[in-house]
């Protein structure tokens, strides 16, 4: 059974940092691209970042480029999102999603339950 | 990358058919057959309903169908059921950023 479990969310002050993790199981992790998608309270979905199965090709939305870093450890079946210089507008539930071979091409067929990040003083 | 445009809300009676549109540009929806559709119930993670414009993942009822014409993709739900009341989002591969979502559509079953 495919499972994705996010962790690492919480309350952080503006300008602070957090690292989210997404532990994957039930499939060959390195064979799939992965993405982070967020949803601000009461708002729609926003694609944030994606990475190829090998980890060699990271992609970012303009809203987070230069502040967020996506990475993966295929030996630990874990996806990460390092978030720096956090702003109030980064407050959202962050989901990790399994993609196909190409980020953004075939959609996220499995999603985690999400982890809430709140940026506030 | 601007969000794809969807109607804010669509409604229908049980058993009816509804269609949700998703309008993009020649750099995303119009350029690639990589449009996906998701259903999201309140407080839950999104669920993939359609991928690559018109393909259904295993387990998704054939009441759900997708199509595309030019820069606009569409999701049709036939035989509307109470469980279909949810938010629906489209997404597309793009030439500038791998992925962009639509603005979302709230479906009401009257």
PDB file of C-alpha atoms in Angstrom:
ATOM      1  CA  UNK A   1       0.000   0.000   0.000  1.00  0.00           C
ATOM      2  CA  UNK A   2       1.373   3.382  -1.016  1.00  0.00           C
ATOM      3  CA  UNK A   3       1.695   5.739   1.925  1.00  0.00           C
ATOM      4  CA  UNK A   4       3.041   9.268   2.238  1.00  0.00           C
ATOM      5  CA  UNK A   5       3.438  10.793   5.685  1.00  0.00           C
ATOM      6  CA  UNK A   6       4.408  14.454   6.095  1.00  0.00           C
ATOM      7  CA  UNK A   7       5.920  15.886   9.248  1.00  0.00           C
ATOM      8  CA  UNK A   8       7.780  18.969  10.423  1.00  0.00           C
ATOM      9  CA  UNK A   9       5.066  21.597  10.287  1.00  0.00           C
ATOM     10  CA  UNK A  10       4.397  24.024  13.092  1.00  0.00           C
ATOM     11  CA  UNK A  11       4.422  27.641  14.197  1.00  0.00           C
ATOM     12  CA  UNK A  12       7.381  29.752  13.095  1.00  0.00           C
ATOM     13  CA  UNK A  13       8.111  33.468  13.221  1.00  0.00           C
ATOM     14  CA  UNK A  14       8.449  35.544  10.056  1.00  0.00           C
ATOM     15  CA  UNK A  15      11.961  35.206   8.702  1.00  0.00           C
ATOM     16  CA  UNK A  16      12.387  31.815  10.322  1.00  0.00           C
ATOM     17  CA  UNK A  17      13.043  28.383   8.844  1.00  0.00           C
ATOM     18  CA  UNK A  18      11.448  24.939   8.866  1.00  0.00           C
ATOM     19  CA  UNK A  19      12.199  21.607   7.254  1.00  0.00           C
ATOM     20  CA  UNK A  20       9.326  19.427   6.146  1.00  0.00           C
ATOM     21  CA  UNK A  21       9.720  15.699   5.587  1.00  0.00           C
ATOM     22  CA  UNK A  22       7.620  13.226   3.650  1.00  0.00           C
ATOM     23  CA  UNK A  23       8.234   9.564   4.420  1.00  0.00           C
ATOM     24  CA  UNK A  24       7.230   7.265   1.579  1.00  0.00           C
ATOM     25  CA  UNK A  25       6.462   3.557   1.642  1.00  0.00           C
ATOM     26  CA  UNK A  26       4.823   0.898  -0.489  1.00  0.00           C
ATOM     27  CA  UNK A  27       6.554   1.740  -3.774  1.00  0.00           C
ATOM     28  CA  UNK A  28       9.993   2.132  -5.360  1.00  0.00           C
ATOM     29  CA  UNK A  29      10.613   5.705  -4.237  1.00  0.00           C
ATOM     30  CA  UNK A  30      13.480   6.460  -6.606  1.00  0.00           C
ATOM     31  CA  UNK A  31      11.327   5.641  -9.655  1.00  0.00           C
ATOM     32  CA  UNK A  32       8.950   8.535  -9.112  1.00  0.00           C
ATOM     33  CA  UNK A  33       9.135  12.303  -9.256  1.00  0.00           C
ATOM     34  CA  UNK A  34       7.688  14.007  -6.201  1.00  0.00           C
ATOM     35  CA  UNK A  35       6.107  17.390  -5.556  1.00  0.00           C
ATOM     36  CA  UNK A  36       5.103  19.666  -2.705  1.00  0.00           C
ATOM     37  CA  UNK A  37       1.734  21.393  -3.025  1.00  0.00           C
ATOM     38  CA  UNK A  38       0.325  23.855  -0.511  1.00  0.00           C
ATOM     39  CA  UNK A  39      -3.094  25.203   0.361  1.00  0.00           C
ATOM     40  CA  UNK A  40      -3.516  28.395   2.345  1.00  0.00           C
ATOM     41  CA  UNK A  41      -6.519  28.475   4.712  1.00  0.00           C
ATOM     42  CA  UNK A  42      -9.704  28.713   2.663  1.00  0.00           C
ATOM     43  CA  UNK A  43      -7.764  29.014  -0.595  1.00  0.00           C
ATOM     44  CA  UNK A  44      -6.936  26.848  -3.594  1.00  0.00           C
ATOM     45  CA  UNK A  45      -4.068  24.519  -4.357  1.00  0.00           C
ATOM     46  CA  UNK A  46      -0.658  25.937  -5.273  1.00  0.00           C
ATOM     47  CA  UNK A  47       2.163  23.843  -6.680  1.00  0.00           C
ATOM     48  CA  UNK A  48       5.323  24.748  -4.759  1.00  0.00           C
ATOM     49  CA  UNK A  49       8.210  22.534  -5.837  1.00  0.00           C
ATOM     50  CA  UNK A  50       9.021  19.257  -7.544  1.00  0.00           C
ATOM     51  CA  UNK A  51      11.972  16.964  -8.015  1.00  0.00           C
ATOM     52  CA  UNK A  52      12.864  14.098 -10.343  1.00  0.00           C
ATOM     53  CA  UNK A  53      13.264  10.541  -9.114  1.00  0.00           C
ATOM     54  CA  UNK A  54      17.041  10.783  -9.134  1.00  0.00           C
ATOM     55  CA  UNK A  55      16.987  14.109  -7.337  1.00  0.00           C
ATOM     56  CA  UNK A  56      18.955  15.795 -10.068  1.00  0.00           C
ATOM     57  CA  UNK A  57      16.253  18.133 -11.337  1.00  0.00           C
ATOM     58  CA  UNK A  58      14.571  20.418  -8.775  1.00  0.00           C
ATOM     59  CA  UNK A  59      11.851  22.854  -9.805  1.00  0.00           C
ATOM     60  CA  UNK A  60      10.266  25.769  -7.948  1.00  0.00           C
ATOM     61  CA  UNK A  61       7.320  28.109  -8.186  1.00  0.00           C
ATOM     62  CA  UNK A  62       8.302  31.761  -8.565  1.00  0.00           C
ATOM     63  CA  UNK A  63       6.778  32.490  -5.148  1.00  0.00           C
ATOM     64  CA  UNK A  64       9.334  30.321  -3.329  1.00  0.00           C
ATOM     65  CA  UNK A  65      12.360  30.227  -5.633  1.00  0.00           C
ATOM     66  CA  UNK A  66      15.460  31.303  -3.747  1.00  0.00           C
ATOM     67  CA  UNK A  67      13.869  30.643  -0.335  1.00  0.00           C
ATOM     68  CA  UNK A  68      12.831  26.971  -0.467  1.00  0.00           C
ATOM     69  CA  UNK A  69      15.009  23.966  -1.268  1.00  0.00           C
ATOM     70  CA  UNK A  70      13.603  20.601  -2.251  1.00  0.00           C
ATOM     71  CA  UNK A  71      15.656  17.447  -1.853  1.00  0.00           C
ATOM     72  CA  UNK A  72      15.246  13.721  -1.451  1.00  0.00           C
ATOM     73  CA  UNK A  73      17.111  10.829   0.119  1.00  0.00           C
ATOM     74  CA  UNK A  74      16.288   7.737  -1.895  1.00  0.00           C
ATOM     75  CA  UNK A  75      18.103   5.517   0.603  1.00  0.00           C
ATOM     76  CA  UNK A  76      15.676   6.686   3.298  1.00  0.00           C
ATOM     77  CA  UNK A  77      12.616   6.951   0.994  1.00  0.00           C
ATOM     78  CA  UNK A  78      12.136  10.514   2.183  1.00  0.00           C
ATOM     79  CA  UNK A  79      11.346  13.810   0.497  1.00  0.00           C
ATOM     80  CA  UNK A  80      12.281  17.119   2.112  1.00  0.00           C
ATOM     81  CA  UNK A  81      11.414  20.784   1.797  1.00  0.00           C
ATOM     82  CA  UNK A  82      13.698  23.251   3.501  1.00  0.00           C
ATOM     83  CA  UNK A  83      11.854  26.539   3.906  1.00  0.00           C
ATOM     84  CA  UNK A  84      13.853  29.678   4.701  1.00  0.00           C
ATOM     85  CA  UNK A  85      12.930  33.352   5.074  1.00  0.00           C
ATOM     86  CA  UNK A  86       9.357  32.386   5.796  1.00  0.00           C
ATOM     87  CA  UNK A  87       6.606  34.927   5.299  1.00  0.00           C
ATOM     88  CA  UNK A  88       3.026  35.179   6.527  1.00  0.00           C
ATOM     89  CA  UNK A  89       1.840  34.246   3.036  1.00  0.00           C
ATOM     90  CA  UNK A  90       3.611  30.893   3.315  1.00  0.00           C
ATOM     91  CA  UNK A  91       1.052  29.844   5.934  1.00  0.00           C
ATOM     92  CA  UNK A  92      -0.656  26.764   4.519  1.00  0.00           C
ATOM     93  CA  UNK A  93      -1.153  23.045   4.684  1.00  0.00           C
ATOM     94  CA  UNK A  94       1.717  21.464   2.793  1.00  0.00           C
ATOM     95  CA  UNK A  95       1.099  18.196   0.965  1.00  0.00           C
ATOM     96  CA  UNK A  96       3.601  15.895  -0.663  1.00  0.00           C
ATOM     97  CA  UNK A  97       2.425  14.059  -3.757  1.00  0.00           C
ATOM     98  CA  UNK A  98       3.785  11.227  -5.854  1.00  0.00           C
ATOM     99  CA  UNK A  99       4.045  12.045  -9.537  1.00  0.00           C
ATOM    100  CA  UNK A 100       5.027   9.986 -12.567  1.00  0.00           C
ATOM    101  CA  UNK A 101       8.385  10.200 -14.245  1.00  0.00           C
ATOM    102  CA  UNK A 102       8.091  13.896 -15.117  1.00  0.00           C
ATOM    103  CA  UNK A 103       7.114  16.537 -12.573  1.00  0.00           C
ATOM    104  CA  UNK A 104       3.761  18.049 -13.489  1.00  0.00           C
ATOM    105  CA  UNK A 105       2.978  15.711 -16.371  1.00  0.00           C
ATOM    106  CA  UNK A 106       0.732  12.943 -15.114  1.00  0.00           C
ATOM    107  CA  UNK A 107      -0.532  14.423 -11.869  1.00  0.00           C
ATOM    108  CA  UNK A 108      -0.168  13.378  -8.273  1.00  0.00           C
ATOM    109  CA  UNK A 109      -1.694   9.943  -7.881  1.00  0.00           C
ATOM    110  CA  UNK A 110      -0.990   9.624  -4.159  1.00  0.00           C
ATOM    111  CA  UNK A 111      -0.980  12.382  -1.565  1.00  0.00           C
ATOM    112  CA  UNK A 112      -0.075  12.638   2.085  1.00  0.00           C
ATOM    113  CA  UNK A 113      -2.446  13.941   4.726  1.00  0.00           C
ATOM    114  CA  UNK A 114      -0.684  17.302   4.880  1.00  0.00           C
ATOM    115  CA  UNK A 115       1.212  19.224   7.533  1.00  0.00           C
ATOM    116  CA  UNK A 116       0.260  22.731   8.671  1.00  0.00           C
ATOM    117  CA  UNK A 117       2.828  25.522   8.588  1.00  0.00           C
ATOM    118  CA  UNK A 118       1.861  28.736  10.356  1.00  0.00           C
ATOM    119  CA  UNK A 119       4.073  31.795   9.984  1.00  0.00           C
ATOM    120  CA  UNK A 120       3.199  34.348  12.639  1.00  0.00           C
ATOM    121  CA  UNK A 121       4.781  36.450  15.357  1.00  0.00           C
TER     122      UNK A 121
ATOM    123  CA  UNK B   1       2.857  31.508 -13.957  1.00  0.00           C
ATOM    124  CA  UNK B   2      -0.782  32.513 -13.542  1.00  0.00           C
ATOM    125  CA  UNK B   3      -3.373  30.064 -12.266  1.00  0.00           C
ATOM    126  CA  UNK B   4      -5.632  28.387 -14.781  1.00  0.00           C
ATOM    127  CA  UNK B   5      -9.159  29.832 -14.830  1.00  0.00           C
ATOM    128  CA  UNK B   6     -12.097  27.792 -13.559  1.00  0.00           C
ATOM    129  CA  UNK B   7     -15.664  28.837 -12.725  1.00  0.00           C
ATOM    130  CA  UNK B   8     -16.070  29.509  -9.027  1.00  0.00           C
ATOM    131  CA  UNK B   9     -19.077  27.239  -8.696  1.00  0.00           C
ATOM    132  CA  UNK B  10     -21.181  24.755 -10.632  1.00  0.00           C
ATOM    133  CA  UNK B  11     -24.305  22.989  -9.429  1.00  0.00           C
ATOM    134  CA  UNK B  12     -26.609  20.220 -10.542  1.00  0.00           C
ATOM    135  CA  UNK B  13     -29.283  17.849  -9.346  1.00  0.00           C
ATOM    136  CA  UNK B  14     -28.636  14.183  -8.600  1.00  0.00           C
ATOM    137  CA  UNK B  15     -28.436  12.200 -11.828  1.00  0.00           C
ATOM    138  CA  UNK B  16     -27.685  15.219 -13.981  1.00  0.00           C
ATOM    139  CA  UNK B  17     -24.453  15.962 -15.827  1.00  0.00           C
ATOM    140  CA  UNK B  18     -22.235  18.955 -15.193  1.00  0.00           C
ATOM    141  CA  UNK B  19     -19.107  20.251 -16.909  1.00  0.00           C
ATOM    142  CA  UNK B  20     -16.288  22.240 -15.354  1.00  0.00           C
ATOM    143  CA  UNK B  21     -14.017  24.254 -17.634  1.00  0.00           C
ATOM    144  CA  UNK B  22     -10.340  25.006 -17.149  1.00  0.00           C
ATOM    145  CA  UNK B  23      -8.893  27.745 -19.338  1.00  0.00           C
ATOM    146  CA  UNK B  24      -5.202  28.261 -19.791  1.00  0.00           C
ATOM    147  CA  UNK B  25      -2.910  29.458 -22.537  1.00  0.00           C
ATOM    148  CA  UNK B  26      -0.856  28.161 -25.444  1.00  0.00           C
ATOM    149  CA  UNK B  27       2.003  27.679 -22.962  1.00  0.00           C
ATOM    150  CA  UNK B  28       0.188  25.205 -20.760  1.00  0.00           C
ATOM    151  CA  UNK B  29      -3.201  23.617 -21.495  1.00  0.00           C
ATOM    152  CA  UNK B  30      -2.984  24.316 -25.211  1.00  0.00           C
ATOM    153  CA  UNK B  31       0.565  23.061 -25.566  1.00  0.00           C
ATOM    154  CA  UNK B  32       0.517  19.706 -23.793  1.00  0.00           C
ATOM    155  CA  UNK B  33      -1.812  16.772 -23.229  1.00  0.00           C
ATOM    156  CA  UNK B  34      -0.841  16.870 -19.568  1.00  0.00           C
ATOM    157  CA  UNK B  35      -3.994  18.100 -17.870  1.00  0.00           C
ATOM    158  CA  UNK B  36      -5.095  16.521 -14.596  1.00  0.00           C
ATOM    159  CA  UNK B  37      -8.221  16.906 -12.497  1.00  0.00           C
ATOM    160  CA  UNK B  38      -8.572  16.514  -8.729  1.00  0.00           C
ATOM    161  CA  UNK B  39     -11.491  16.250  -6.325  1.00  0.00           C
ATOM    162  CA  UNK B  40     -11.055  17.539  -2.780  1.00  0.00           C
ATOM    163  CA  UNK B  41     -13.520  17.073   0.034  1.00  0.00           C
ATOM    164  CA  UNK B  42     -13.305  19.496   3.000  1.00  0.00           C
ATOM    165  CA  UNK B  43     -10.358  18.763   5.249  1.00  0.00           C
ATOM    166  CA  UNK B  44      -9.067  16.007   2.988  1.00  0.00           C
ATOM    167  CA  UNK B  45      -6.181  15.648   0.576  1.00  0.00           C
ATOM    168  CA  UNK B  46      -6.912  16.012  -3.147  1.00  0.00           C
ATOM    169  CA  UNK B  47      -7.681  12.866  -5.134  1.00  0.00           C
ATOM    170  CA  UNK B  48      -6.620  12.401  -8.732  1.00  0.00           C
ATOM    171  CA  UNK B  49      -9.670  11.854 -10.960  1.00  0.00           C
ATOM    172  CA  UNK B  50      -8.281  12.376 -14.481  1.00  0.00           C
ATOM    173  CA  UNK B  51      -4.749  12.499 -15.884  1.00  0.00           C
ATOM    174  CA  UNK B  52      -3.351  13.227 -19.339  1.00  0.00           C
ATOM    175  CA  UNK B  53      -6.586  15.014 -20.327  1.00  0.00           C
ATOM    176  CA  UNK B  54      -8.890  12.009 -20.427  1.00  0.00           C
ATOM    177  CA  UNK B  55      -7.434   9.021 -18.570  1.00  0.00           C
ATOM    178  CA  UNK B  56      -8.997   7.713 -15.367  1.00  0.00           C
ATOM    179  CA  UNK B  57      -6.848   6.172 -12.634  1.00  0.00           C
ATOM    180  CA  UNK B  58      -7.879   2.754 -11.425  1.00  0.00           C
ATOM    181  CA  UNK B  59     -10.925   2.956  -9.173  1.00  0.00           C
ATOM    182  CA  UNK B  60     -12.322   6.222 -10.535  1.00  0.00           C
ATOM    183  CA  UNK B  61     -15.871   5.694 -11.867  1.00  0.00           C
ATOM    184  CA  UNK B  62     -16.474   6.144 -15.586  1.00  0.00           C
ATOM    185  CA  UNK B  63     -18.964   8.877 -14.660  1.00  0.00           C
ATOM    186  CA  UNK B  64     -15.911  11.123 -14.756  1.00  0.00           C
ATOM    187  CA  UNK B  65     -14.549  12.098 -18.152  1.00  0.00           C
ATOM    188  CA  UNK B  66     -12.102  14.665 -19.436  1.00  0.00           C
ATOM    189  CA  UNK B  67     -11.497  16.432 -22.721  1.00  0.00           C
ATOM    190  CA  UNK B  68      -9.612  19.347 -24.212  1.00  0.00           C
ATOM    191  CA  UNK B  69     -10.106  21.819 -27.031  1.00  0.00           C
ATOM    192  CA  UNK B  70      -7.480  24.439 -27.699  1.00  0.00           C
ATOM    193  CA  UNK B  71      -6.527  26.201 -24.482  1.00  0.00           C
ATOM    194  CA  UNK B  72      -9.536  24.890 -22.534  1.00  0.00           C
ATOM    195  CA  UNK B  73      -9.870  21.555 -20.783  1.00  0.00           C
ATOM    196  CA  UNK B  74     -13.119  20.208 -19.365  1.00  0.00           C
ATOM    197  CA  UNK B  75     -14.214  17.728 -16.723  1.00  0.00           C
ATOM    198  CA  UNK B  76     -17.675  16.209 -17.091  1.00  0.00           C
ATOM    199  CA  UNK B  77     -19.414  14.400 -14.268  1.00  0.00           C
ATOM    200  CA  UNK B  78     -22.351  12.306 -15.419  1.00  0.00           C
ATOM    201  CA  UNK B  79     -24.988  10.874 -13.125  1.00  0.00           C
ATOM    202  CA  UNK B  80     -24.180  13.373 -10.393  1.00  0.00           C
ATOM    203  CA  UNK B  81     -24.143  11.886  -6.893  1.00  0.00           C
ATOM    204  CA  UNK B  82     -24.137  13.409  -3.417  1.00  0.00           C
ATOM    205  CA  UNK B  83     -20.524  12.298  -2.902  1.00  0.00           C
ATOM    206  CA  UNK B  84     -19.493  14.435  -5.878  1.00  0.00           C
ATOM    207  CA  UNK B  85     -20.128  17.591  -3.850  1.00  0.00           C
ATOM    208  CA  UNK B  86     -16.587  18.883  -3.373  1.00  0.00           C
ATOM    209  CA  UNK B  87     -13.994  21.266  -4.753  1.00  0.00           C
ATOM    210  CA  UNK B  88     -12.436  20.393  -8.105  1.00  0.00           C
ATOM    211  CA  UNK B  89      -9.094  21.584  -9.414  1.00  0.00           C
ATOM    212  CA  UNK B  90      -7.422  21.210 -12.774  1.00  0.00           C
ATOM    213  CA  UNK B  91      -3.689  21.314 -13.274  1.00  0.00           C
ATOM    214  CA  UNK B  92      -1.449  21.446 -16.302  1.00  0.00           C
ATOM    215  CA  UNK B  93       2.156  20.980 -17.263  1.00  0.00           C
ATOM    216  CA  UNK B  94       3.620  24.274 -18.452  1.00  0.00           C
ATOM    217  CA  UNK B  95       6.545  25.444 -20.511  1.00  0.00           C
ATOM    218  CA  UNK B  96       7.791  27.800 -17.788  1.00  0.00           C
ATOM    219  CA  UNK B  97       7.073  25.898 -14.577  1.00  0.00           C
ATOM    220  CA  UNK B  98       6.360  22.198 -14.396  1.00  0.00           C
ATOM    221  CA  UNK B  99       2.923  22.586 -12.925  1.00  0.00           C
ATOM    222  CA  UNK B 100       0.124  25.082 -12.392  1.00  0.00           C
ATOM    223  CA  UNK B 101      -3.251  24.564 -10.753  1.00  0.00           C
ATOM    224  CA  UNK B 102      -6.594  26.038 -11.614  1.00  0.00           C
ATOM    225  CA  UNK B 103      -8.473  28.453  -9.388  1.00  0.00           C
ATOM    226  CA  UNK B 104     -10.840  25.714  -8.227  1.00  0.00           C
ATOM    227  CA  UNK B 105     -14.550  25.036  -8.655  1.00  0.00           C
ATOM    228  CA  UNK B 106     -17.019  24.286  -5.893  1.00  0.00           C
ATOM    229  CA  UNK B 107     -19.554  21.699  -7.036  1.00  0.00           C
ATOM    230  CA  UNK B 108     -22.916  21.657  -5.304  1.00  0.00           C
ATOM    231  CA  UNK B 109     -25.386  18.791  -5.605  1.00  0.00           C
ATOM    232  CA  UNK B 110     -28.818  20.341  -5.165  1.00  0.00           C
TER     233      UNK B 110
END
